[in-house]
Each structure stands twice: as structure tokens, then as C-alpha cells.
Amino acid sequence: MDNVIRRRTPGARLARAALYAVLIVMALFYLLPLLIMLLTSIKPLDEIGAGTLLALPEHPTLAPWVNAWGEACTGMRCEGVGGYFWNSFAIVIPAVAISTVVGALNGYALTKWRFRGSELVFALMLFGCFIPFQVVLLPMAQTLGWLGLSSSRAGLVLVHVVFGIAFTTLFFRNFYVAVPSELVSAAKLDGAGFFRIFWRILLPVSAPIIVVSVIWQFTQIWNDFLFGVAFSAHDTQPVTVALNNLVNTSTGVKEYNVNMAAAMIAALPTLVVYVLAGKYFVRGLTAGSVKG
């Protein structure tokens, strides 16, 4: 038996090495656009025109990054993305927090405190996940006008919370289905109420799905362009709108290095989130997939 294992070991090692080689090649191929963006963002314009996409910069410079972060407006030319970068954070943080909390409470109520019509409520919220965003632009604009939130950061927060609740409710509902209902029933017999049960029993085991909700909502809201361009004014626009304005300015010269630097700045938060918490995202998605 030992001889058989020894004979198979080199082949198994070779197969593993081949698998890792394929994965590394695919990863490098996937990261190639990011490498091109990074190289272009530190090249002077004359090198971009004279060289190739993958050519290393002969005279690397951070001037495009400085210009992308904060250029002054001249005529139709818009400023950099620096101020709008913080606008996006001012929109994302409260929207993610509110939609996650409300989604957790909804998922808890729909699984452990069932009421008459709860399945219909969940079906309607699930249906909301499939409504195209373009369909609700006009009704949402009218609603924001009635509430006095047009062209404001608070209005954008409200829009993202409304659309995010359907997804976060789905996440938490599917996760809480796997939590034994006997725990909730025992807590009810001991006199615990709705919020006490949620705080002491459900919330402590919710870390995986909270991570999923936060990553999902952060990515969706940070990368949103449609709502940002439709429901914001110049001083409340998110970074995606500012990036579009910067790239589409008409000055006669396309500053590809500045555009790439601005795109890297706009993408940096989501890259950091996925690098730091990507593995927890997968764990959280599968945590409630099997009951018991």
C-alpha cells in the first residue's frame, strides 16, 4: 500500500502544480486591465502616445494622480474627483448601515415572528429585487420632491436604502431560516420580547450575513451611476458621476493618464473591501444555505 501511495505522489504533485499554474495565469490575465490602468496613470502624455499599453514608464510621475484628485474647473472642464470621493462616503455609510439594520429586522420578523400575510410581504419585497431601476426614476424623483430631498445627499441615501432593503431582507431571511426556531420559542417562554430576542439570540450569530450585506450594499451604492446622475446636484454628486464628467470633458487633449488615475481612485474603496473581506463574503453566502 505504501508503494502505491509513493508511486502516485509525484503525479498528484504534478497535477496540483499544473492546477496552480493555470490559476496563476488566469489571475494575471484577469488583473491585466488593472495593470494597464496603473501603468498609464503614472506615465506622461508623450510616453502614452509613443509607447505601448504594457510599456513601463521611462519617467514615472504622480502628477496625473494629483490632477485627478483636484483640478480646477475651467469652462466646461470639471474639477477632479477628490470632493466627490467624500460625497460617496457620506452617501454609502448611512445607506449601508440603515439598509443592513432594517434588512436584519425584516428577515428576523419574516422567519421567527410570522404573521398573517408575511409570505405575501416577502414575495413583494423579492419582486422589488427585479424591478429595473429605470422604471422608478420618475416616481422616485416626484417622491423626493414631495419630501424636499431633491438634489441632496439625504435624498440619495433614501433612494439607496429603499432599493437595498429588498436585497438585505432576502439575505437575512434566508440566513435566519437555518437558525433553530426552538431557541426563539424558549426565549418567548422566558418572557423575552421581539427586540430582546433579536439582540441576544439572532444578532450574535449574524456576523457572516452582516458581512455579506455590507459588502453587497457598499459595492452597489459606491458603483452606482444612474441614481447619482439623476438625483444629485453638482455639489452632491458621487464619485462615479464626477469620473464621468472628468473623462468626457472637451479640451482638445485627452489626458488618458489623468483619466486612469481618477478611475483608480474611484475603484480603490471597493478593491480594498474585497481584498480585506472577500473570503468572508463567500462564507456568509454559504453559511445559511444548509439547515441544521
mmCIF file of C-alpha atoms in Angstrom:
data_model
loop_
_atom_site.group_PDB
_atom_site.id
_atom_site.type_symbol
_atom_site.label_atom_id
_atom_site.label_comp_id
_atom_site.label_asym_id
_atom_site.label_seq_id
_atom_site.Cartn_x
_atom_site.Cartn_y
_atom_site.Cartn_z
ATOM 1 C CA MET A 1 0.000 0.000 0.000
ATOM 2 C CA ASP A 2 2.834 2.369 0.850
ATOM 3 C CA ASN A 3 4.477 1.642 -2.500
ATOM 4 C CA VAL A 4 1.253 2.518 -4.319
ATOM 5 C CA ILE A 5 0.992 5.816 -2.429
ATOM 6 C CA ARG A 6 4.626 6.609 -3.238
ATOM 7 C CA ARG A 7 4.066 5.887 -6.943
ATOM 8 C CA ARG A 8 1.017 8.172 -7.043
ATOM 9 C CA THR A 9 2.530 11.041 -5.097
ATOM 10 C CA PRO A 10 4.649 12.546 -7.936
ATOM 11 C CA GLY A 11 1.685 12.501 -10.288
ATOM 12 C CA ALA A 12 -0.559 14.124 -7.700
ATOM 13 C CA ARG A 13 2.056 16.790 -7.091
ATOM 14 C CA LEU A 14 2.369 17.409 -10.815
ATOM 15 C CA ALA A 15 -1.394 17.737 -11.187
ATOM 16 C CA ARG A 16 -1.514 20.176 -8.274
ATOM 17 C CA ALA A 17 1.336 22.218 -9.760
ATOM 18 C CA ALA A 18 -0.425 22.332 -13.133
ATOM 19 C CA LEU A 19 -3.648 23.453 -11.468
ATOM 20 C CA TYR A 20 -1.897 26.255 -9.619
ATOM 21 C CA ALA A 21 -0.093 27.300 -12.805
ATOM 22 C CA VAL A 22 -3.407 27.589 -14.671
ATOM 23 C CA LEU A 23 -4.957 29.555 -11.799
ATOM 24 C CA ILE A 24 -1.994 31.948 -11.658
ATOM 25 C CA VAL A 25 -2.147 32.542 -15.420
ATOM 26 C CA MET A 26 -5.891 33.211 -15.252
ATOM 27 C CA ALA A 27 -5.419 35.568 -12.303
ATOM 28 C CA LEU A 28 -2.720 37.506 -14.153
ATOM 29 C CA PHE A 29 -4.940 37.706 -17.233
ATOM 30 C CA TYR A 30 -7.812 38.964 -15.093
ATOM 31 C CA LEU A 31 -5.558 41.596 -13.458
ATOM 32 C CA LEU A 32 -4.121 42.780 -16.778
ATOM 33 C CA PRO A 33 -6.583 45.715 -17.200
ATOM 34 C CA LEU A 34 -5.730 46.893 -13.679
ATOM 35 C CA LEU A 35 -2.029 46.776 -14.518
ATOM 36 C CA ILE A 36 -2.623 48.782 -17.710
ATOM 37 C CA MET A 37 -4.593 51.389 -15.766
ATOM 38 C CA LEU A 38 -1.847 51.681 -13.159
ATOM 39 C CA LEU A 39 0.966 51.998 -15.724
ATOM 40 C CA THR A 40 -0.965 54.550 -17.772
ATOM 41 C CA SER A 41 -1.758 56.626 -14.695
ATOM 42 C CA ILE A 42 1.935 57.218 -13.908
ATOM 43 C CA LYS A 43 3.106 57.963 -17.477
ATOM 44 C CA PRO A 44 3.474 61.421 -19.045
ATOM 45 C CA LEU A 45 1.201 62.018 -22.033
ATOM 46 C CA ASP A 46 4.041 61.906 -24.557
ATOM 47 C CA GLU A 47 5.053 58.417 -23.392
ATOM 48 C CA ILE A 48 1.462 57.202 -23.697
ATOM 49 C CA GLY A 49 1.303 58.322 -27.319
ATOM 50 C CA ALA A 50 4.723 56.938 -28.232
ATOM 51 C CA GLY A 51 4.738 53.604 -26.371
ATOM 52 C CA THR A 52 2.524 50.561 -25.929
ATOM 53 C CA LEU A 53 -0.026 49.819 -23.233
ATOM 54 C CA LEU A 54 2.246 47.451 -21.335
ATOM 55 C CA ALA A 55 5.419 49.524 -21.710
ATOM 56 C CA LEU A 56 6.939 50.510 -18.393
ATOM 57 C CA PRO A 57 7.123 54.283 -17.775
ATOM 58 C CA GLU A 58 10.524 55.797 -18.505
ATOM 59 C CA HIS A 59 9.807 58.880 -16.410
ATOM 60 C CA PRO A 60 7.097 57.911 -13.893
ATOM 61 C CA THR A 61 5.159 60.776 -12.361
ATOM 62 C CA LEU A 62 2.373 61.208 -9.817
ATOM 63 C CA ALA A 63 1.192 64.451 -11.401
ATOM 64 C CA PRO A 64 -1.801 62.723 -13.086
ATOM 65 C CA TRP A 65 -2.946 61.480 -9.666
ATOM 66 C CA VAL A 66 -2.686 64.986 -8.220
ATOM 67 C CA ASN A 67 -4.635 66.421 -11.149
ATOM 68 C CA ALA A 68 -7.245 63.670 -10.969
ATOM 69 C CA TRP A 69 -7.809 64.290 -7.283
ATOM 70 C CA GLY A 70 -8.388 68.030 -7.567
ATOM 71 C CA GLU A 71 -8.352 70.017 -10.796
ATOM 72 C CA ALA A 72 -9.950 73.419 -11.027
ATOM 73 C CA CYS A 73 -12.886 73.913 -13.369
ATOM 74 C CA THR A 74 -12.244 75.988 -16.495
ATOM 75 C CA GLY A 75 -15.220 76.474 -18.757
ATOM 76 C CA MET A 76 -16.823 73.089 -19.397
ATOM 77 C CA ARG A 77 -13.948 71.275 -17.712
ATOM 78 C CA CYS A 78 -14.876 69.796 -14.351
ATOM 79 C CA GLU A 79 -12.736 69.578 -11.244
ATOM 80 C CA GLY A 80 -11.176 66.357 -10.046
ATOM 81 C CA VAL A 81 -12.825 63.596 -8.092
ATOM 82 C CA GLY A 82 -11.486 64.467 -4.630
ATOM 83 C CA GLY A 83 -14.525 66.265 -3.222
ATOM 84 C CA TYR A 84 -16.938 63.821 -4.813
ATOM 85 C CA PHE A 85 -14.950 60.939 -3.309
ATOM 86 C CA TRP A 86 -16.020 62.096 0.154
ATOM 87 C CA ASN A 87 -19.550 62.685 -1.130
ATOM 88 C CA SER A 88 -19.732 58.981 -1.953
ATOM 89 C CA PHE A 89 -18.639 58.052 1.565
ATOM 90 C CA ALA A 90 -21.255 60.412 3.013
ATOM 91 C CA ILE A 91 -23.879 58.551 0.969
ATOM 92 C CA VAL A 92 -22.593 54.987 1.298
ATOM 93 C CA ILE A 93 -22.007 54.760 5.049
ATOM 94 C CA PRO A 94 -25.512 55.724 6.281
ATOM 95 C CA ALA A 95 -27.235 53.904 3.405
ATOM 96 C CA VAL A 96 -25.361 50.661 4.116
ATOM 97 C CA ALA A 97 -25.924 50.913 7.865
ATOM 98 C CA ILE A 98 -29.654 51.655 7.622
ATOM 99 C CA SER A 99 -30.441 49.075 4.938
ATOM 100 C CA THR A 100 -28.494 46.386 6.817
ATOM 101 C CA VAL A 101 -30.263 47.049 10.124
ATOM 102 C CA VAL A 102 -33.713 47.197 8.523
ATOM 103 C CA GLY A 103 -32.994 44.107 6.419
ATOM 104 C CA ALA A 104 -31.914 42.184 9.531
ATOM 105 C CA LEU A 105 -35.108 43.127 11.370
ATOM 106 C CA ASN A 106 -37.220 42.241 8.335
ATOM 107 C CA GLY A 107 -35.528 38.873 7.905
ATOM 108 C CA TYR A 108 -35.964 38.158 11.606
ATOM 109 C CA ALA A 109 -39.661 39.089 11.584
ATOM 110 C CA LEU A 110 -40.377 37.107 8.423
ATOM 111 C CA THR A 111 -38.818 33.898 9.784
ATOM 112 C CA LYS A 112 -39.257 33.860 13.567
ATOM 113 C CA TRP A 113 -42.313 36.103 14.075
ATOM 114 C CA ARG A 114 -44.514 35.003 11.216
ATOM 115 C CA PHE A 115 -47.755 36.943 10.847
ATOM 116 C CA ARG A 116 -50.727 36.767 8.564
ATOM 117 C CA GLY A 117 -49.618 37.784 5.081
ATOM 118 C CA SER A 118 -45.899 37.501 5.863
ATOM 119 C CA GLU A 119 -45.289 35.314 2.815
ATOM 120 C CA LEU A 120 -47.014 37.884 0.602
ATOM 121 C CA VAL A 121 -44.894 40.661 2.091
ATOM 122 C CA PHE A 122 -41.739 38.680 1.398
ATOM 123 C CA ALA A 123 -42.869 37.894 -2.145
ATOM 124 C CA LEU A 124 -43.469 41.589 -2.825
ATOM 125 C CA MET A 125 -40.053 42.515 -1.432
ATOM 126 C CA LEU A 126 -38.471 39.772 -3.521
ATOM 127 C CA PHE A 127 -40.274 41.146 -6.551
ATOM 128 C CA GLY A 128 -38.686 44.508 -5.788
ATOM 129 C CA CYS A 129 -35.247 42.996 -6.421
ATOM 130 C CA PHE A 130 -36.159 42.512 -10.090
ATOM 131 C CA ILE A 131 -37.658 45.923 -10.872
ATOM 132 C CA PRO A 132 -35.395 47.786 -13.352
ATOM 133 C CA PHE A 133 -34.042 50.973 -11.829
ATOM 134 C CA GLN A 134 -35.004 52.983 -14.913
ATOM 135 C CA VAL A 135 -38.705 52.275 -14.300
ATOM 136 C CA VAL A 136 -38.761 54.119 -10.974
ATOM 137 C CA LEU A 137 -36.746 57.207 -11.883
ATOM 138 C CA LEU A 138 -39.769 59.448 -12.404
ATOM 139 C CA PRO A 139 -41.818 58.232 -9.394
ATOM 140 C CA MET A 140 -38.744 58.447 -7.168
ATOM 141 C CA ALA A 141 -37.982 61.978 -8.385
ATOM 142 C CA GLN A 142 -41.559 63.020 -7.559
ATOM 143 C CA THR A 143 -41.306 61.414 -4.112
ATOM 144 C CA LEU A 144 -38.039 63.179 -3.343
ATOM 145 C CA GLY A 145 -39.624 66.448 -4.448
ATOM 146 C CA TRP A 146 -42.593 65.947 -2.106
ATOM 147 C CA LEU A 147 -40.199 65.197 0.765
ATOM 148 C CA GLY A 148 -37.992 68.188 -0.013
ATOM 149 C CA LEU A 149 -34.955 65.957 -0.593
ATOM 150 C CA SER A 150 -34.317 66.660 -4.278
ATOM 151 C CA SER A 151 -30.652 67.026 -5.286
ATOM 152 C CA SER A 152 -29.421 66.268 -1.765
ATOM 153 C CA ARG A 153 -27.213 63.617 -0.212
ATOM 154 C CA ALA A 154 -30.055 62.679 2.132
ATOM 155 C CA GLY A 155 -32.244 62.014 -0.901
ATOM 156 C CA LEU A 156 -29.639 59.682 -2.407
ATOM 157 C CA VAL A 157 -29.305 57.895 0.917
ATOM 158 C CA LEU A 158 -33.085 57.361 0.982
ATOM 159 C CA VAL A 159 -33.095 56.023 -2.593
ATOM 160 C CA HIS A 160 -30.341 53.506 -1.885
ATOM 161 C CA VAL A 161 -31.934 52.423 1.392
ATOM 162 C CA VAL A 162 -35.271 51.785 -0.318
ATOM 163 C CA PHE A 163 -33.695 49.675 -3.054
ATOM 164 C CA GLY A 164 -31.229 47.964 -0.728
ATOM 165 C CA ILE A 165 -33.815 46.756 1.778
ATOM 166 C CA ALA A 166 -35.198 44.179 -0.659
ATOM 167 C CA PHE A 167 -31.768 42.567 -1.069
ATOM 168 C CA THR A 168 -30.730 42.723 2.593
ATOM 169 C CA THR A 169 -34.097 41.282 3.661
ATOM 170 C CA LEU A 170 -33.551 38.373 1.267
ATOM 171 C CA PHE A 171 -30.062 37.759 2.651
ATOM 172 C CA PHE A 172 -31.096 37.820 6.300
ATOM 173 C CA ARG A 173 -34.330 35.908 5.762
ATOM 174 C CA ASN A 174 -32.504 33.016 4.071
ATOM 175 C CA PHE A 175 -29.858 33.056 6.811
ATOM 176 C CA TYR A 176 -32.285 33.108 9.736
ATOM 177 C CA VAL A 177 -34.259 30.173 8.316
ATOM 178 C CA ALA A 178 -31.308 27.979 9.352
ATOM 179 C CA VAL A 179 -31.399 29.230 12.961
ATOM 180 C CA PRO A 180 -33.390 26.764 15.133
ATOM 181 C CA SER A 181 -36.812 28.177 15.928
ATOM 182 C CA GLU A 182 -36.718 26.340 19.266
ATOM 183 C CA LEU A 183 -34.302 28.959 20.570
ATOM 184 C CA VAL A 184 -36.785 31.711 19.830
ATOM 185 C CA SER A 185 -39.673 29.722 21.279
ATOM 186 C CA ALA A 186 -37.740 29.089 24.501
ATOM 187 C CA ALA A 187 -36.894 32.774 24.779
ATOM 188 C CA LYS A 188 -40.564 33.675 24.337
ATOM 189 C CA LEU A 189 -41.499 31.308 27.166
ATOM 190 C CA ASP A 190 -38.960 33.086 29.375
ATOM 191 C CA GLY A 191 -40.689 36.387 28.637
ATOM 192 C CA ALA A 192 -38.233 37.841 26.125
ATOM 193 C CA GLY A 193 -39.727 40.280 23.644
ATOM 194 C CA PHE A 194 -39.126 40.973 19.953
ATOM 195 C CA PHE A 195 -36.032 43.162 20.251
ATOM 196 C CA ARG A 196 -34.506 41.288 23.189
ATOM 197 C CA ILE A 197 -34.619 38.006 21.238
ATOM 198 C CA PHE A 198 -33.128 39.698 18.203
ATOM 199 C CA TRP A 199 -30.352 41.346 20.215
ATOM 200 C CA ARG A 200 -29.430 38.338 22.395
ATOM 201 C CA ILE A 201 -30.026 35.371 20.064
ATOM 202 C CA LEU A 202 -30.135 36.320 16.381
ATOM 203 C CA LEU A 203 -27.654 39.174 16.199
ATOM 204 C CA PRO A 204 -24.689 37.324 17.818
ATOM 205 C CA VAL A 205 -24.818 34.643 15.094
ATOM 206 C CA SER A 206 -25.374 37.101 12.236
ATOM 207 C CA ALA A 207 -21.774 38.187 11.625
ATOM 208 C CA PRO A 208 -21.344 36.199 8.356
ATOM 209 C CA ILE A 209 -24.515 37.552 6.741
ATOM 210 C CA ILE A 210 -23.842 41.071 8.021
ATOM 211 C CA VAL A 211 -20.534 40.973 6.154
ATOM 212 C CA VAL A 212 -22.355 39.816 3.003
ATOM 213 C CA SER A 213 -24.907 42.609 3.323
ATOM 214 C CA VAL A 214 -22.288 45.289 3.941
ATOM 215 C CA ILE A 215 -20.065 44.214 1.036
ATOM 216 C CA TRP A 216 -23.013 43.870 -1.336
ATOM 217 C CA GLN A 217 -24.543 47.216 -0.419
ATOM 218 C CA PHE A 218 -21.225 49.050 -0.319
ATOM 219 C CA THR A 219 -20.307 47.818 -3.798
ATOM 220 C CA GLN A 220 -23.718 48.526 -5.313
ATOM 221 C CA ILE A 221 -24.019 52.022 -3.855
ATOM 222 C CA TRP A 222 -20.421 53.071 -4.447
ATOM 223 C CA ASN A 223 -20.535 51.978 -8.106
ATOM 224 C CA ASP A 224 -23.966 53.444 -8.778
ATOM 225 C CA PHE A 225 -24.130 55.987 -11.584
ATOM 226 C CA LEU A 226 -27.798 56.127 -12.592
ATOM 227 C CA PHE A 227 -29.226 57.358 -9.302
ATOM 228 C CA GLY A 228 -26.233 59.603 -8.728
ATOM 229 C CA VAL A 229 -26.647 61.453 -12.012
ATOM 230 C CA ALA A 230 -30.453 61.565 -11.768
ATOM 231 C CA PHE A 231 -30.991 62.664 -8.159
ATOM 232 C CA SER A 232 -27.993 64.842 -7.301
ATOM 233 C CA ALA A 233 -26.785 68.384 -7.901
ATOM 234 C CA HIS A 234 -23.233 69.450 -8.709
ATOM 235 C CA ASP A 235 -22.100 69.650 -5.082
ATOM 236 C CA THR A 236 -23.785 66.386 -4.006
ATOM 237 C CA GLN A 237 -22.722 64.122 -6.877
ATOM 238 C CA PRO A 238 -20.976 60.818 -6.063
ATOM 239 C CA VAL A 239 -17.546 59.943 -7.384
ATOM 240 C CA THR A 240 -18.891 57.902 -10.323
ATOM 241 C CA VAL A 241 -20.631 60.962 -11.752
ATOM 242 C CA ALA A 242 -17.527 63.081 -11.225
ATOM 243 C CA LEU A 243 -15.447 60.447 -13.014
ATOM 244 C CA ASN A 244 -17.805 60.523 -15.980
ATOM 245 C CA ASN A 245 -17.625 64.329 -16.096
ATOM 246 C CA LEU A 246 -13.845 64.270 -15.935
ATOM 247 C CA VAL A 247 -13.466 61.713 -18.714
ATOM 248 C CA ASN A 248 -15.964 63.424 -21.028
ATOM 249 C CA THR A 249 -14.575 66.963 -20.812
ATOM 250 C CA SER A 250 -13.774 68.650 -24.119
ATOM 251 C CA THR A 251 -10.401 70.443 -24.031
ATOM 252 C CA GLY A 252 -8.939 69.152 -27.283
ATOM 253 C CA VAL A 253 -6.490 66.826 -25.495
ATOM 254 C CA LYS A 254 -7.449 63.509 -23.960
ATOM 255 C CA GLU A 255 -5.486 63.170 -20.734
ATOM 256 C CA TYR A 256 -5.552 59.407 -20.514
ATOM 257 C CA ASN A 257 -3.161 59.355 -17.576
ATOM 258 C CA VAL A 258 -5.440 61.637 -15.530
ATOM 259 C CA ASN A 259 -8.495 59.607 -16.527
ATOM 260 C CA MET A 260 -6.871 56.340 -15.492
ATOM 261 C CA ALA A 261 -5.704 57.832 -12.196
ATOM 262 C CA ALA A 262 -9.241 59.071 -11.486
ATOM 263 C CA ALA A 263 -10.643 55.631 -12.303
ATOM 264 C CA MET A 264 -8.153 54.028 -9.919
ATOM 265 C CA ILE A 265 -9.119 56.467 -7.172
ATOM 266 C CA ALA A 266 -12.820 55.764 -7.740
ATOM 267 C CA ALA A 267 -12.277 51.989 -7.676
ATOM 268 C CA LEU A 268 -9.907 51.915 -4.699
ATOM 269 C CA PRO A 269 -12.500 51.581 -1.878
ATOM 270 C CA THR A 270 -14.263 48.598 -3.462
ATOM 271 C CA LEU A 271 -10.908 46.942 -4.185
ATOM 272 C CA VAL A 272 -9.883 47.369 -0.550
ATOM 273 C CA VAL A 273 -13.211 46.000 0.690
ATOM 274 C CA TYR A 274 -12.952 42.870 -1.467
ATOM 275 C CA VAL A 275 -9.293 42.267 -0.651
ATOM 276 C CA LEU A 276 -9.897 42.531 3.100
ATOM 277 C CA ALA A 277 -13.308 40.847 3.330
ATOM 278 C CA GLY A 278 -13.784 38.852 0.116
ATOM 279 C CA LYS A 279 -13.341 35.459 1.790
ATOM 280 C CA TYR A 280 -15.936 36.364 4.419
ATOM 281 C CA PHE A 281 -18.370 37.248 1.628
ATOM 282 C CA VAL A 282 -18.267 33.686 0.266
ATOM 283 C CA ARG A 283 -18.511 32.195 3.758
ATOM 284 C CA GLY A 284 -21.512 34.358 4.567
ATOM 285 C CA LEU A 285 -23.349 33.387 1.376
ATOM 286 C CA THR A 286 -22.975 29.689 2.150
ATOM 287 C CA ALA A 287 -23.488 29.930 5.928
ATOM 288 C CA GLY A 288 -27.274 29.731 5.728
ATOM 289 C CA SER A 289 -27.506 27.504 2.684
ATOM 290 C CA VAL A 290 -27.818 24.269 4.661
ATOM 291 C CA LYS A 291 -30.146 23.992 7.623
ATOM 292 C CA GLY A 292 -29.007 22.036 10.626
#
